[in-house]
Short mmCIF file of C-alpha atoms in Angstrom, two decimals:
data_model
loop_
_atom_site.label_atom_id
_atom_site.label_comp_id
_atom_site.label_asym_id
_atom_site.label_seq_id
_atom_site.Cartn_x
_atom_site.Cartn_y
_atom_site.Cartn_z
CA MET A 1 -8.49 50.35 -77.57
CA LYS A 2 -12.17 49.62 -76.26
CA ILE A 3 -14.63 48.12 -78.74
CA ALA A 4 -18.05 47.64 -78.53
CA VAL A 5 -19.51 44.68 -80.59
CA LEU A 6 -22.88 44.74 -81.39
CA GLY A 7 -24.43 41.17 -81.77
CA SER A 8 -23.31 37.57 -80.12
CA GLY A 9 -24.13 35.41 -83.07
CA ILE A 10 -21.39 33.78 -85.24
CA ILE A 11 -20.33 37.04 -86.79
CA GLY A 12 -20.15 39.16 -83.64
CA VAL A 13 -18.34 36.50 -81.44
CA THR A 14 -15.72 35.69 -84.27
CA THR A 15 -15.06 39.39 -84.31
CA ALA A 16 -14.82 39.85 -80.80
CA TYR A 17 -12.25 36.85 -80.67
CA TYR A 18 -9.92 38.33 -83.17
CA LEU A 19 -10.17 41.94 -81.86
CA ALA A 20 -9.11 40.34 -78.39
CA LYS A 21 -6.39 38.25 -80.01
CA ALA A 22 -5.13 41.35 -81.27
CA GLY A 23 -4.77 42.97 -77.73
CA HIS A 24 -8.26 45.12 -77.65
CA GLU A 25 -10.66 45.53 -74.83
CA VAL A 26 -13.87 43.95 -76.01
CA THR A 27 -17.33 44.17 -74.95
CA VAL A 28 -20.22 42.23 -76.64
CA LEU A 29 -24.00 43.48 -76.53
CA ASP A 30 -27.02 41.19 -77.19
CA ARG A 31 -30.49 41.12 -76.55
CA GLN A 32 -30.43 37.41 -76.00
CA PRO A 33 -29.33 35.70 -72.68
CA ALA A 34 -26.58 33.85 -74.41
CA PRO A 35 -24.57 33.17 -77.68
CA ALA A 36 -26.06 32.38 -80.95
CA LEU A 37 -29.38 32.13 -80.01
CA GLU A 38 -30.71 33.86 -83.25
CA THR A 39 -29.83 33.28 -86.74
CA SER A 40 -26.59 31.09 -85.66
CA PHE A 41 -28.93 28.65 -83.84
CA ALA A 42 -29.91 25.98 -86.28
CA ASN A 43 -28.34 26.72 -89.55
CA ALA A 44 -27.70 24.01 -92.36
CA GLY A 45 -24.29 23.32 -90.66
CA GLN A 46 -22.34 23.76 -93.85
CA MET A 47 -19.20 25.61 -94.50
CA SER A 48 -18.87 25.72 -98.23
CA PRO A 49 -16.75 28.22 -99.89
CA GLY A 50 -16.69 26.81 -103.12
CA TYR A 51 -20.48 26.67 -103.10
CA SER A 52 -20.63 30.40 -102.34
CA SER A 53 -23.10 31.70 -104.88
CA PRO A 54 -25.19 34.92 -104.95
CA TRP A 55 -29.16 33.93 -105.39
CA ALA A 56 -29.05 36.86 -107.76
CA ALA A 57 -27.94 34.87 -111.00
CA PRO A 58 -29.01 34.52 -114.74
CA GLY A 59 -32.17 32.83 -114.99
CA ILE A 60 -33.34 33.40 -111.68
CA PRO A 61 -36.29 35.58 -112.40
CA LEU A 62 -37.85 32.93 -114.46
CA LYS A 63 -36.98 30.14 -112.13
CA ALA A 64 -38.52 32.13 -109.43
CA ILE A 65 -42.06 32.55 -111.39
CA LYS A 66 -41.94 28.59 -111.50
CA TRP A 67 -40.92 28.27 -108.07
CA LEU A 68 -43.63 30.25 -106.57
CA PHE A 69 -46.34 27.63 -108.30
CA MET A 70 -44.13 24.14 -106.91
CA ARG A 71 -45.64 22.19 -103.99
CA ASN A 72 -41.97 22.12 -102.21
CA ALA A 73 -40.86 25.44 -103.57
CA PRO A 74 -37.47 26.64 -102.63
CA LEU A 75 -38.34 30.48 -102.71
CA ILE A 76 -41.70 31.50 -101.03
CA LEU A 77 -42.57 35.33 -101.45
CA ARG A 78 -45.23 36.66 -99.03
CA PRO A 79 -45.27 40.30 -100.36
CA THR A 80 -46.46 43.11 -98.08
CA PHE A 81 -46.16 46.87 -98.68
CA ASP A 82 -42.67 47.14 -97.46
CA MET A 83 -40.68 49.37 -99.44
CA ALA A 84 -37.44 47.99 -97.97
CA MET A 85 -38.76 44.77 -99.69
CA LEU A 86 -39.52 46.19 -102.88
CA SER A 87 -36.39 48.01 -103.22
CA TRP A 88 -34.21 44.96 -102.01
CA LEU A 89 -36.16 42.83 -104.74
CA ALA A 90 -35.67 45.21 -107.36
CA SER A 91 -32.03 45.60 -106.76
CA MET A 92 -31.71 41.96 -106.53
CA LEU A 93 -33.15 41.47 -110.01
CA ARG A 94 -30.64 44.20 -111.25
CA ASN A 95 -27.99 41.66 -109.96
CA CYS A 96 -29.36 38.83 -112.20
CA THR A 97 -26.70 39.38 -115.12
CA ALA A 98 -23.96 37.20 -116.04
CA GLU A 99 -21.85 39.94 -115.44
CA ARG A 100 -23.03 40.96 -112.13
CA TYR A 101 -23.02 37.22 -111.32
CA ALA A 102 -19.36 36.74 -112.00
CA VAL A 103 -18.22 39.78 -109.77
CA ASN A 104 -20.56 38.95 -107.20
CA LYS A 105 -19.42 35.20 -106.85
CA SER A 106 -15.83 35.95 -107.17
CA ARG A 107 -16.00 38.31 -104.35
CA MET A 108 -18.06 35.78 -102.00
CA VAL A 109 -15.64 32.91 -102.91
CA ARG A 110 -12.80 35.71 -101.91
CA VAL A 111 -14.00 35.76 -98.57
CA ALA A 112 -15.36 32.32 -97.93
CA GLU A 113 -12.14 30.57 -99.15
CA TYR A 114 -10.11 32.90 -96.78
CA SER A 115 -12.42 32.20 -94.02
CA ARG A 116 -11.74 28.47 -94.21
CA ASP A 117 -7.97 29.04 -93.78
CA CYS A 118 -8.80 31.20 -91.10
CA LEU A 119 -11.03 28.43 -89.33
CA ILE A 120 -8.10 25.90 -90.01
CA ALA A 121 -5.70 27.89 -88.33
CA LEU A 122 -8.26 28.98 -85.27
CA ARG A 123 -9.06 25.02 -84.85
CA ALA A 124 -5.27 24.31 -84.44
CA ASP A 125 -4.67 27.14 -82.14
CA THR A 126 -7.42 26.46 -80.00
CA GLY A 127 -8.40 22.85 -80.26
CA ILE A 128 -12.04 23.82 -80.51
CA SER A 129 -14.64 21.11 -81.23
CA TYR A 130 -18.11 21.79 -82.75
CA ASP A 131 -19.06 18.22 -84.49
CA GLU A 132 -16.80 19.36 -87.37
CA ARG A 133 -16.07 17.14 -90.18
CA MET A 134 -13.77 17.82 -93.21
CA GLN A 135 -15.42 15.45 -96.13
CA GLY A 136 -16.92 18.16 -98.69
CA THR A 137 -20.00 19.03 -100.14
CA LEU A 138 -21.79 17.14 -102.69
CA GLN A 139 -24.15 19.36 -104.87
CA LEU A 140 -26.83 16.98 -106.48
CA PHE A 141 -28.27 17.43 -109.45
CA ARG A 142 -31.62 15.75 -110.56
CA SER A 143 -32.12 16.86 -113.83
CA ALA A 144 -29.41 17.33 -117.04
CA ARG A 145 -30.47 20.56 -117.20
CA GLN A 146 -29.21 21.45 -113.69
CA VAL A 147 -25.88 19.51 -114.76
CA GLU A 148 -25.70 22.05 -117.90
CA ASP A 149 -26.63 24.86 -115.70
CA ALA A 150 -23.67 24.13 -113.42
CA ALA A 151 -21.12 25.28 -116.25
CA LYS A 152 -21.17 28.80 -115.00
CA ASP A 153 -20.43 28.20 -111.24
CA ILE A 154 -17.68 25.85 -112.60
CA ALA A 155 -16.04 28.33 -114.68
CA VAL A 156 -16.07 30.69 -111.70
CA LEU A 157 -14.36 27.92 -109.35
CA ARG A 158 -11.64 27.17 -112.14
CA GLN A 159 -11.09 30.82 -112.25
CA ASP A 160 -10.49 31.43 -108.54
CA GLY A 161 -8.62 28.11 -108.39
CA VAL A 162 -11.26 26.29 -106.08
CA PRO A 163 -11.00 22.55 -106.14
CA PHE A 164 -13.83 20.48 -107.56
CA GLU A 165 -14.79 17.28 -109.13
CA VAL A 166 -17.76 16.96 -111.60
CA LEU A 167 -19.47 13.39 -110.67
CA SER A 168 -21.52 10.62 -112.47
CA PRO A 169 -24.26 9.35 -110.64
CA GLU A 170 -22.16 6.39 -109.90
CA ALA A 171 -19.27 8.53 -108.60
CA CYS A 172 -21.95 10.40 -106.39
CA VAL A 173 -23.06 7.06 -104.62
CA ALA A 174 -19.33 6.42 -104.10
CA ALA A 175 -19.06 9.79 -102.39
CA GLU A 176 -22.24 9.36 -100.38
CA PRO A 177 -23.15 5.59 -100.30
CA ALA A 178 -26.48 5.76 -98.53
CA LEU A 179 -27.56 7.32 -101.90
CA GLY A 180 -27.47 4.09 -103.44
CA PRO A 181 -30.93 3.06 -103.34
CA VAL A 182 -32.03 6.33 -104.92
CA ARG A 183 -29.30 6.25 -107.83
CA GLY A 184 -32.12 6.42 -110.76
CA LYS A 185 -32.87 10.03 -109.38
CA ILE A 186 -29.58 11.45 -109.76
CA ALA A 187 -28.48 13.08 -113.07
CA GLY A 188 -24.83 13.93 -111.93
CA GLY A 189 -23.40 16.14 -108.92
CA LEU A 190 -20.58 18.73 -108.49
CA ARG A 191 -18.45 17.73 -105.28
CA LEU A 192 -16.41 20.65 -103.48
CA PRO A 193 -13.88 18.42 -101.35
CA GLY A 194 -12.61 21.68 -99.55
CA ASP A 195 -15.89 22.27 -97.76
CA GLU A 196 -16.44 21.55 -93.94
CA THR A 197 -19.36 20.83 -91.87
CA GLY A 198 -19.96 21.60 -88.14
CA ASP A 199 -22.53 22.93 -85.40
CA CYS A 200 -22.49 26.66 -85.69
CA PHE A 201 -24.38 27.00 -82.40
CA LYS A 202 -21.89 24.60 -80.65
CA PHE A 203 -18.94 26.27 -82.16
CA THR A 204 -20.09 29.70 -81.46
CA ASN A 205 -20.48 29.02 -77.87
CA ALA A 206 -16.94 27.31 -77.51
CA LEU A 207 -15.26 30.30 -78.91
CA ALA A 208 -17.57 33.10 -76.67
CA ALA A 209 -15.95 30.88 -73.96
CA ILE A 210 -12.35 31.20 -75.31
CA ALA A 211 -13.32 34.78 -76.23
CA ALA A 212 -14.08 35.41 -72.38
CA GLY A 213 -10.97 33.72 -71.45
CA LEU A 214 -8.80 36.48 -73.39
CA GLY A 215 -10.92 38.96 -71.60
CA VAL A 216 -13.92 39.64 -73.65
CA THR A 217 -16.91 40.94 -71.85
CA PHE A 218 -20.27 39.56 -72.57
CA GLU A 219 -23.35 41.76 -71.58
CA TYR A 220 -26.44 39.66 -72.15
CA GLY A 221 -30.28 41.11 -72.02
CA ARG A 222 -28.86 44.46 -73.64
CA THR A 223 -31.16 45.48 -76.50
CA VAL A 224 -29.15 48.18 -78.81
CA THR A 225 -31.70 51.21 -79.35
CA ARG A 226 -29.57 54.02 -81.05
CA LEU A 227 -26.10 54.75 -81.85
CA VAL A 228 -25.06 58.23 -80.63
CA ARG A 229 -22.93 60.44 -82.98
CA GLU A 230 -20.95 63.66 -82.49
CA GLY A 231 -19.63 64.95 -85.56
CA GLY A 232 -17.62 62.57 -87.36
CA ARG A 233 -17.53 59.73 -84.51
CA ILE A 234 -19.84 57.80 -82.69
CA THR A 235 -19.94 58.74 -78.91
CA SER A 236 -22.03 55.69 -77.37
CA VAL A 237 -24.38 52.99 -77.69
CA GLU A 238 -28.13 53.25 -76.25
CA THR A 239 -29.26 50.56 -75.03
CA ASN A 240 -32.29 49.22 -72.58
CA ALA A 241 -30.01 49.22 -69.69
CA GLY A 242 -28.54 52.58 -70.25
CA PRO A 243 -25.34 54.19 -72.56
CA VAL A 244 -22.08 51.84 -73.33
CA LYS A 245 -19.22 54.10 -74.50
CA ALA A 246 -16.19 52.71 -76.41
CA ASP A 247 -13.44 53.90 -78.83
CA ALA A 248 -14.81 51.88 -81.77
CA TYR A 249 -18.02 49.96 -82.53
CA VAL A 250 -18.86 46.94 -84.89
CA MET A 251 -22.21 46.42 -86.28
CA ALA A 252 -22.99 42.81 -86.50
CA LEU A 253 -26.58 42.54 -85.46
CA GLY A 254 -27.79 40.74 -89.03
CA SER A 255 -31.00 41.75 -90.39
CA PHE A 256 -31.35 44.47 -87.63
CA SER A 257 -28.29 46.50 -88.56
CA PRO A 258 -29.90 48.63 -91.41
CA ALA A 259 -32.58 50.09 -88.76
CA LEU A 260 -29.75 51.11 -86.50
CA LEU A 261 -27.41 52.69 -89.29
CA ARG A 262 -29.94 54.32 -91.32
CA PRO A 263 -30.60 57.33 -88.90
CA LEU A 264 -26.86 57.77 -89.41
CA GLY A 265 -27.19 58.13 -92.87
CA ILE A 266 -25.60 55.07 -93.87
CA ARG A 267 -27.46 52.78 -95.97
CA VAL A 268 -27.02 49.05 -96.23
CA PRO A 269 -29.65 47.11 -98.12
CA ILE A 270 -29.76 44.04 -95.94
CA TYR A 271 -33.21 42.09 -95.61
CA PRO A 272 -34.23 39.33 -94.02
CA VAL A 273 -34.64 36.16 -96.16
CA LYS A 274 -36.30 33.49 -93.81
CA GLY A 275 -34.67 30.12 -93.71
CA TYR A 276 -35.98 26.70 -92.24
CA SER A 277 -34.39 23.83 -90.41
CA LEU A 278 -35.12 20.40 -88.97
CA THR A 279 -32.55 18.45 -86.81
CA VAL A 280 -33.29 14.88 -86.62
CA PRO A 281 -31.70 12.14 -84.53
CA ILE A 282 -29.95 9.30 -86.49
CA VAL A 283 -31.41 5.90 -86.21
CA ASP A 284 -29.79 3.95 -89.06
CA ALA A 285 -26.34 5.56 -89.53
CA ALA A 286 -25.95 3.60 -92.80
CA ARG A 287 -28.65 5.42 -94.39
CA ALA A 288 -27.42 8.83 -93.59
CA PRO A 289 -25.19 11.26 -95.36
CA VAL A 290 -21.63 11.21 -94.30
CA SER A 291 -21.06 14.92 -95.00
CA THR A 292 -23.48 17.63 -96.73
CA VAL A 293 -25.49 17.03 -99.79
CA MET A 294 -27.16 20.15 -101.50
CA ASP A 295 -30.34 19.09 -103.19
CA GLU A 296 -30.14 21.46 -106.18
CA THR A 297 -33.92 20.85 -106.88
CA TYR A 298 -35.13 22.15 -103.67
CA LYS A 299 -32.05 24.44 -102.51
CA ILE A 300 -31.86 22.14 -99.26
CA ALA A 301 -28.74 20.99 -97.48
CA ILE A 302 -28.76 17.78 -95.62
CA THR A 303 -25.81 17.87 -93.09
CA ARG A 304 -24.30 15.02 -90.88
CA LEU A 305 -23.63 16.84 -87.45
CA GLY A 306 -22.50 13.88 -84.97
CA ASP A 307 -25.28 11.71 -84.49
CA ARG A 308 -28.04 14.11 -85.85
CA ILE A 309 -28.75 15.12 -89.42
CA ARG A 310 -29.58 18.98 -90.25
CA ILE A 311 -32.03 19.87 -93.14
CA GLY A 312 -31.82 23.33 -94.01
CA GLY A 313 -32.85 25.51 -96.63
CA MET A 314 -35.38 27.40 -98.69
CA ALA A 315 -35.53 31.19 -98.64
CA GLU A 316 -39.01 33.04 -97.66
CA ILE A 317 -39.31 36.53 -98.15
CA SER A 318 -41.74 37.92 -95.59
CA GLY A 319 -40.07 40.34 -93.74
CA PHE A 320 -39.51 39.76 -89.91
CA SER A 321 -41.89 36.88 -89.40
CA HIS A 322 -40.99 34.07 -87.03
CA ASP A 323 -44.06 31.72 -87.99
CA LEU A 324 -43.18 27.98 -88.50
CA PRO A 325 -45.73 26.88 -91.29
CA ALA A 326 -46.46 23.02 -91.43
CA ALA A 327 -45.90 23.17 -95.16
CA ARG A 328 -41.93 24.43 -95.02
CA ARG A 329 -41.34 21.62 -92.64
CA ALA A 330 -43.08 19.21 -95.07
CA THR A 331 -40.49 20.24 -97.65
CA LEU A 332 -37.73 19.73 -95.65
CA GLU A 333 -38.87 16.30 -94.68
CA TYR A 334 -39.76 15.57 -98.36
CA SER A 335 -36.16 16.22 -99.47
CA VAL A 336 -34.41 14.26 -96.68
CA GLN A 337 -36.73 11.32 -96.99
CA ASP A 338 -36.74 11.44 -100.73
CA LEU A 339 -32.96 10.82 -100.89
CA PHE A 340 -32.13 9.32 -97.43
CA GLY A 341 -35.08 7.42 -96.44
CA GLY A 342 -34.97 5.63 -93.02
CA ALA A 343 -31.94 7.39 -91.63
CA GLY A 344 -33.52 9.50 -88.74
CA ASP A 345 -36.61 9.70 -86.28
CA TYR A 346 -38.76 12.46 -87.53
CA SER A 347 -40.95 12.15 -84.53
CA GLN A 348 -38.09 13.50 -82.51
CA ALA A 349 -37.42 16.36 -84.84
CA THR A 350 -37.03 20.06 -83.85
CA TYR A 351 -38.11 22.61 -86.19
CA TRP A 352 -36.63 25.85 -86.36
CA THR A 353 -36.74 29.13 -88.29
CA GLY A 354 -34.02 32.06 -88.66
CA LEU A 355 -33.75 35.33 -90.46
CA ARG A 356 -30.82 35.32 -92.92
CA PRO A 357 -29.41 38.99 -93.33
CA MET A 358 -28.95 39.00 -97.25
CA THR A 359 -27.70 41.67 -99.57
CA PRO A 360 -29.00 41.97 -102.89
CA ASP A 361 -25.65 41.18 -104.43
CA GLY A 362 -25.14 38.27 -101.91
CA THR A 363 -21.66 39.72 -100.63
CA PRO A 364 -21.64 40.66 -97.28
CA VAL A 365 -20.86 44.23 -95.83
CA ILE A 366 -17.52 44.34 -94.35
CA GLY A 367 -15.50 47.59 -93.66
CA ALA A 368 -15.43 51.07 -92.31
CA THR A 369 -18.13 53.58 -92.52
CA ALA A 370 -18.20 57.43 -93.00
CA TYR A 371 -18.05 57.63 -89.22
CA ASN A 372 -14.19 57.11 -88.43
CA ASN A 373 -14.87 54.80 -85.33
CA LEU A 374 -17.90 52.91 -86.73
CA PHE A 375 -17.29 49.38 -88.61
CA VAL A 376 -19.96 46.95 -90.32
CA ASN A 377 -19.63 43.32 -90.37
CA SER A 378 -23.05 41.86 -91.51
CA GLY A 379 -25.19 40.87 -94.39
CA HIS A 380 -23.79 37.37 -95.02
CA GLY A 381 -27.06 35.57 -95.82
CA THR A 382 -27.10 32.03 -95.99
CA LEU A 383 -23.20 32.10 -95.54
CA GLY A 384 -22.59 33.68 -92.06
CA TRP A 385 -21.29 30.17 -90.93
CA THR A 386 -18.67 29.81 -93.93
CA MET A 387 -17.56 33.23 -94.03
CA ALA A 388 -17.18 34.32 -90.35
CA CYS A 389 -13.71 33.52 -89.45
CA GLY A 390 -12.41 35.50 -92.52
CA SER A 391 -14.77 38.12 -92.35
CA ALA A 392 -13.87 38.81 -88.39
CA LYS A 393 -10.23 38.36 -88.95
CA SER A 394 -10.24 40.97 -92.00
CA LEU A 395 -12.29 43.54 -90.15
CA ALA A 396 -10.11 43.32 -87.11
CA ASP A 397 -7.05 43.81 -89.22
CA LEU A 398 -8.76 47.10 -90.45
CA ILE A 399 -9.52 48.20 -87.33
CA ASP A 400 -6.03 47.79 -85.82
CA GLY A 401 -4.41 49.51 -88.78
CA ARG A 402 -2.93 46.33 -90.36
CA LYS A 403 -3.51 45.20 -93.95
CA PRO A 404 -6.21 42.35 -94.49
CA ASP A 405 -4.73 39.47 -96.30
CA ILE A 406 -7.62 39.75 -98.95
CA ASP A 407 -8.61 42.73 -100.91
CA MET A 408 -11.46 44.55 -99.21
CA SER A 409 -11.84 47.50 -101.35
CA ASP A 410 -15.27 46.25 -102.86
CA LEU A 411 -16.95 44.64 -99.72
CA GLY A 412 -17.64 47.90 -97.47
CA PRO A 413 -21.03 49.88 -97.27
CA GLU A 414 -19.65 52.42 -99.92
CA ARG A 415 -20.46 50.21 -102.71
CA TYR A 416 -24.06 51.04 -102.26
CA ALA A 417 -23.43 54.96 -101.54
#
């Protein structure tokens, strides 16, 4: 079957790879000149199945109000008269209940845990290299209240069978020795030993090369403008370089997916939530993290990627803005220097921003649509790197008529109907 995948980020490229492995003729369309040049370019670098949690959680509305007045806030709201933004925020607030949080986190962990298994298999099959490490994630708590609040996450982890370790401050330092000098700032930690780290950009480009070797065609400089329908099927994709016809189509354009699906009557409440990152060359390895440390206070991930540190985080709700305010960079630098002072050369740091495609319930949209040859793989938010392989493998199975290894019944766009 001839299949067109729209988007060459981590989600689009993994989808193309698994479809090609299944024997399909795959073409990937993207407006950029190469893979992974938008949201997949410089993310936090962590693959954290156990840390897969929706932003919509009990207590978040009150915390959000406090965050808006913090100097180094993890949440920034720049409201505009944007009905999509207002609708998304209202829906997110409706998901901030204990019941919805448990359902949404369980869905997310299901996809993420399976994705890790798929990544392990892919790595063994291909020998792919991407500055990978398998040394877990340490969620670092700076207050006793944060330690107490972790109980709800621990309950879900235990229910889903995800390995975890509750750590004392001393055990946090044992896991991440560079935290020794700031031992007094640590109230405790939650370590997820099954988590991994790696450079998403390197992985996506390496996998695109492997996919090309399997026969996948990558057409860059192709801006998708419209999906053409006839009856219950999509007949072609309109682009700036002319139409593209296929037997089936996969929407993997992240935050730009809703605008193309809306004219077809398909509602997917995906909204861009802006994230920021710094990539810093290491100058003192003994002061750098060995894996990922998640600073719970500022919601910032600090990750070791080879001879670099990647600091990523924050959630800014400001539409499709790509500006790089100095204040956001200051927050990233404050978090990493407060915990790992002297590890990196910040004069050589690169500063980046990307638009995370987030759903109000945190769960990605993966599955078939009302059109029998159109599928969606989008809305992974901050966890596209974590969930990519599992999402792509499951969708490829659906398209190929095979039963996926995990339950997909509550992940498709129909849940928003």
